[in-house]
Amino acid sequence: MIFVYPTKAHKRRHGPDGYRDYQSYKDWLRDEFTFRCVYCLFRELWYPDRHRAFGVDHFVPKSVDETLALNYDNLLYSCPWCNSNKSAEIGPLLDPCVEPYGEHLEVGEDGCLKANSADGEILIDVLLLNEADKKAFRKRMLSQLELLEKLGDKEKLKEYFGFPLNLPDLRRKRPRENRRSEGVARCYYVLRERGELPETY
Ligand SMILES: [Zn+2]
């Protein structure tokens, strides 16, 4: 559900390799991280420019280690807010593929993010996750969800809290290698084809 951080460390489903530019990994990352920002959980669907607003985030910044710039396991998916607040100077943040963010961060009904650890506090501080606009938007989406559920408005629920329409068909991608090729058959595009895609998530 929205704003509930994963209780397990993210285990990568995809492992493409060999692209010459990091943007080519973007569709893989969209699917990998379910079309939302790993840091704040804001979704593509909530932005007027959808996925175009989102970007490939280098967990270890290029300026710190250039050899990881095209390493899929160093890439995350993030919203413009988190991407622009992250900078090389701040040092390493909590890696969502190592640490379950759910143990460190929690969202209250008022939209305010609460830290359950020092690392969680650093995430909130560095990425300005409790800035007034960010908090207000969270609260708005939570009440929107509650309202639509109460009304039983399935169409609107899907519009706000469903999957994007332009799911990438990862079977058509041609990376030089794929270390986790079995993940392709379970990409969201395939799930939709099989009628197994949930209406909302
Ligand atoms: Zn974000």
Short mmCIF file of C-alpha atoms and ligand atoms in Angstrom, two decimals:
data_model
loop_
_atom_site.label_atom_id
_atom_site.label_comp_id
_atom_site.label_asym_id
_atom_site.label_seq_id
_atom_site.Cartn_x
_atom_site.Cartn_y
_atom_site.Cartn_z
CA MET A 1 0.00 0.00 0.00
CA ILE A 2 1.09 3.57 -0.43
CA PHE A 3 3.83 4.94 1.82
CA VAL A 4 4.49 1.63 3.51
CA TYR A 5 8.20 0.99 3.30
CA PRO A 6 9.34 -2.55 2.49
CA THR A 7 9.93 -4.74 5.52
CA LYS A 8 12.56 -6.71 3.64
CA ALA A 9 15.70 -5.52 1.88
CA HIS A 10 15.01 -5.22 -1.83
CA LYS A 11 16.15 -8.31 -3.71
CA ARG A 12 16.84 -7.42 -7.32
CA ARG A 13 14.78 -9.24 -9.93
CA HIS A 14 16.73 -7.93 -12.91
CA GLY A 15 20.41 -7.79 -13.76
CA PRO A 16 20.98 -6.24 -17.20
CA ASP A 17 24.54 -5.40 -18.11
CA GLY A 18 26.56 -3.94 -20.94
CA TYR A 19 24.66 -0.78 -21.87
CA ARG A 20 26.88 2.16 -22.74
CA ASP A 21 24.80 4.78 -20.98
CA TYR A 22 22.98 4.60 -17.68
CA GLN A 23 19.70 5.93 -19.09
CA SER A 24 19.29 2.63 -20.91
CA TYR A 25 18.78 1.00 -17.53
CA LYS A 26 15.84 3.23 -16.68
CA ASP A 27 13.04 0.93 -17.88
CA TRP A 28 14.58 -1.94 -15.94
CA LEU A 29 14.68 0.22 -12.82
CA ARG A 30 11.09 1.38 -13.28
CA ASP A 31 9.97 -2.23 -13.20
CA GLU A 32 12.50 -3.23 -10.51
CA PHE A 33 11.26 -0.59 -8.07
CA THR A 34 7.57 -0.69 -9.01
CA PHE A 35 7.38 2.71 -10.67
CA ARG A 36 8.05 4.68 -7.52
CA CYS A 37 10.90 6.46 -5.81
CA VAL A 38 12.88 4.15 -3.51
CA TYR A 39 13.45 6.94 -1.00
CA CYS A 40 10.06 8.65 -0.61
CA LEU A 41 7.72 6.16 -2.32
CA PHE A 42 6.14 8.88 -4.47
CA ARG A 43 4.90 7.36 -7.69
CA GLU A 44 5.37 8.20 -11.36
CA LEU A 45 1.61 8.35 -11.74
CA TRP A 46 1.37 11.34 -9.40
CA TYR A 47 3.56 13.54 -11.59
CA PRO A 48 2.19 15.30 -14.67
CA ASP A 49 5.26 14.16 -16.62
CA ARG A 50 5.00 10.63 -15.24
CA HIS A 51 8.18 8.59 -15.67
CA ARG A 52 9.83 11.43 -17.57
CA ALA A 53 10.13 13.30 -14.28
CA PHE A 54 11.92 10.38 -12.63
CA GLY A 55 15.53 9.46 -13.01
CA VAL A 56 18.23 6.89 -12.58
CA ASP A 57 19.92 7.40 -9.23
CA HIS A 58 23.50 6.31 -8.63
CA PHE A 59 23.54 4.94 -5.09
CA VAL A 60 27.30 5.43 -4.96
CA PRO A 61 27.62 8.69 -6.90
CA LYS A 62 29.61 8.80 -10.13
CA SER A 63 31.92 11.37 -8.57
CA VAL A 64 32.81 8.91 -5.79
CA ASP A 65 33.29 5.81 -7.92
CA GLU A 66 33.05 6.12 -11.66
CA THR A 67 33.50 2.38 -12.19
CA LEU A 68 30.02 1.84 -10.74
CA ALA A 69 28.33 4.33 -13.08
CA LEU A 70 26.98 1.59 -15.37
CA ASN A 71 26.67 -1.15 -12.77
CA TYR A 72 22.99 -2.07 -12.50
CA ASP A 73 23.31 -3.08 -8.85
CA ASN A 74 24.40 0.45 -8.03
CA LEU A 75 21.37 2.02 -9.71
CA LEU A 76 18.13 2.98 -8.02
CA TYR A 77 14.99 4.71 -9.19
CA SER A 78 14.14 8.07 -7.74
CA CYS A 79 11.87 11.07 -8.00
CA PRO A 80 13.21 14.51 -8.96
CA TRP A 81 12.96 15.71 -5.36
CA CYS A 82 15.13 13.00 -3.83
CA ASN A 83 17.49 12.96 -6.76
CA SER A 84 18.23 16.65 -6.46
CA ASN A 85 18.61 16.61 -2.68
CA LYS A 86 21.10 13.78 -2.75
CA SER A 87 24.67 14.83 -3.20
CA ALA A 88 28.09 13.23 -3.09
CA GLU A 89 29.20 15.21 -0.02
CA ILE A 90 26.75 13.64 2.38
CA GLY A 91 28.34 10.20 2.34
CA PRO A 92 26.56 6.90 1.97
CA LEU A 93 22.86 6.67 2.77
CA LEU A 94 21.07 3.52 3.79
CA ASP A 95 21.04 1.07 0.89
CA PRO A 96 17.48 -0.22 0.29
CA CYS A 97 18.96 -3.40 -1.21
CA VAL A 98 20.78 -4.15 2.03
CA GLU A 99 18.59 -2.66 4.73
CA PRO A 100 14.80 -2.83 4.83
CA TYR A 101 13.67 0.79 4.87
CA GLY A 102 10.59 -0.34 6.77
CA GLU A 103 12.72 -0.82 9.86
CA HIS A 104 13.91 2.75 9.71
CA LEU A 105 11.02 4.80 8.38
CA GLU A 106 7.32 4.98 9.04
CA VAL A 107 4.60 7.31 7.76
CA GLY A 108 1.94 8.60 10.15
CA GLU A 109 -1.67 9.42 9.27
CA ASP A 110 -0.78 13.10 9.21
CA GLY A 111 1.67 12.44 6.39
CA CYS A 112 4.66 12.99 8.64
CA LEU A 113 7.57 10.61 8.27
CA LYS A 114 8.96 9.15 11.48
CA ALA A 115 12.45 7.73 11.88
CA ASN A 116 12.97 4.59 13.92
CA SER A 117 16.75 4.75 13.74
CA ALA A 118 19.62 7.17 13.34
CA ASP A 119 20.00 6.11 9.70
CA GLY A 120 16.32 6.81 9.14
CA GLU A 121 16.82 10.27 10.59
CA ILE A 122 19.69 10.92 8.21
CA LEU A 123 17.50 9.93 5.26
CA ILE A 124 14.77 12.32 6.37
CA ASP A 125 17.22 15.16 6.97
CA VAL A 126 19.31 14.78 3.84
CA LEU A 127 16.42 14.24 1.44
CA LEU A 128 14.17 16.78 3.21
CA LEU A 129 11.45 14.16 3.39
CA ASN A 130 9.45 16.07 5.98
CA GLU A 131 9.49 19.39 4.15
CA ALA A 132 6.03 21.01 4.32
CA ASP A 133 5.06 20.36 0.68
CA LYS A 134 6.22 16.78 0.80
CA LYS A 135 4.28 16.16 4.02
CA ALA A 136 1.14 17.88 2.78
CA PHE A 137 1.17 15.87 -0.44
CA ARG A 138 1.50 12.62 1.52
CA LYS A 139 -1.43 13.57 3.71
CA ARG A 140 -3.49 14.50 0.66
CA MET A 141 -2.83 11.17 -1.04
CA LEU A 142 -3.68 9.25 2.13
CA SER A 143 -7.03 11.00 2.47
CA GLN A 144 -7.68 10.59 -1.26
CA LEU A 145 -7.12 6.87 -0.90
CA GLU A 146 -9.39 6.67 2.11
CA LEU A 147 -12.13 8.61 0.35
CA LEU A 148 -12.00 6.57 -2.86
CA GLU A 149 -12.03 3.34 -0.90
CA LYS A 150 -15.05 4.53 1.03
CA LEU A 151 -16.80 5.45 -2.22
CA GLY A 152 -15.69 2.18 -3.79
CA ASP A 153 -14.62 4.13 -6.88
CA LYS A 154 -12.55 1.47 -8.62
CA GLU A 155 -11.78 3.53 -11.70
CA LYS A 156 -10.37 6.44 -9.74
CA LEU A 157 -8.50 4.11 -7.38
CA LYS A 158 -6.81 2.60 -10.40
CA GLU A 159 -6.06 6.01 -11.82
CA TYR A 160 -4.29 7.18 -8.68
CA PHE A 161 -2.97 4.01 -7.14
CA GLY A 162 -2.70 1.52 -9.98
CA PHE A 163 0.16 0.77 -12.36
CA PRO A 164 1.18 3.11 -15.17
CA LEU A 165 -0.24 2.31 -18.59
CA ASN A 166 3.12 2.34 -20.33
CA LEU A 167 4.67 -0.65 -18.60
CA PRO A 168 7.96 -1.57 -20.27
CA ASP A 169 8.05 -4.95 -22.01
CA LEU A 170 11.43 -6.10 -20.76
CA ARG A 171 11.37 -9.16 -23.04
CA ARG A 172 12.03 -6.82 -25.94
CA LYS A 173 15.13 -5.26 -24.38
CA ARG A 174 18.51 -6.40 -25.59
CA PRO A 175 21.20 -5.78 -22.97
CA ARG A 176 24.51 -7.46 -23.73
CA GLU A 177 24.01 -9.66 -20.70
CA ASN A 178 21.42 -10.28 -18.05
CA ARG A 179 22.60 -11.88 -14.83
CA ARG A 180 19.04 -12.41 -13.65
CA SER A 181 17.32 -13.18 -16.93
CA GLU A 182 14.57 -15.17 -15.21
CA GLY A 183 13.14 -11.88 -13.93
CA VAL A 184 12.06 -10.84 -17.43
CA ALA A 185 9.24 -13.37 -17.47
CA ARG A 186 7.90 -11.79 -14.28
CA CYS A 187 8.01 -8.16 -15.32
CA TYR A 188 4.81 -6.19 -14.79
CA TYR A 189 4.12 -6.03 -18.53
CA VAL A 190 3.97 -9.83 -18.64
CA LEU A 191 1.82 -9.95 -15.52
CA ARG A 192 -0.67 -7.60 -17.17
CA GLU A 193 -0.67 -9.76 -20.29
CA ARG A 194 -1.52 -12.76 -18.14
CA GLY A 195 -4.21 -10.85 -16.29
CA GLU A 196 -2.24 -11.13 -13.05
CA LEU A 197 -1.53 -7.45 -12.48
CA PRO A 198 -3.27 -6.13 -9.35
CA GLU A 199 -5.62 -3.19 -9.90
CA THR A 200 -3.80 -1.13 -7.28
CA TYR A 201 -0.72 -1.47 -5.16
ZN ZN B 1 11.61 10.59 -3.80
#
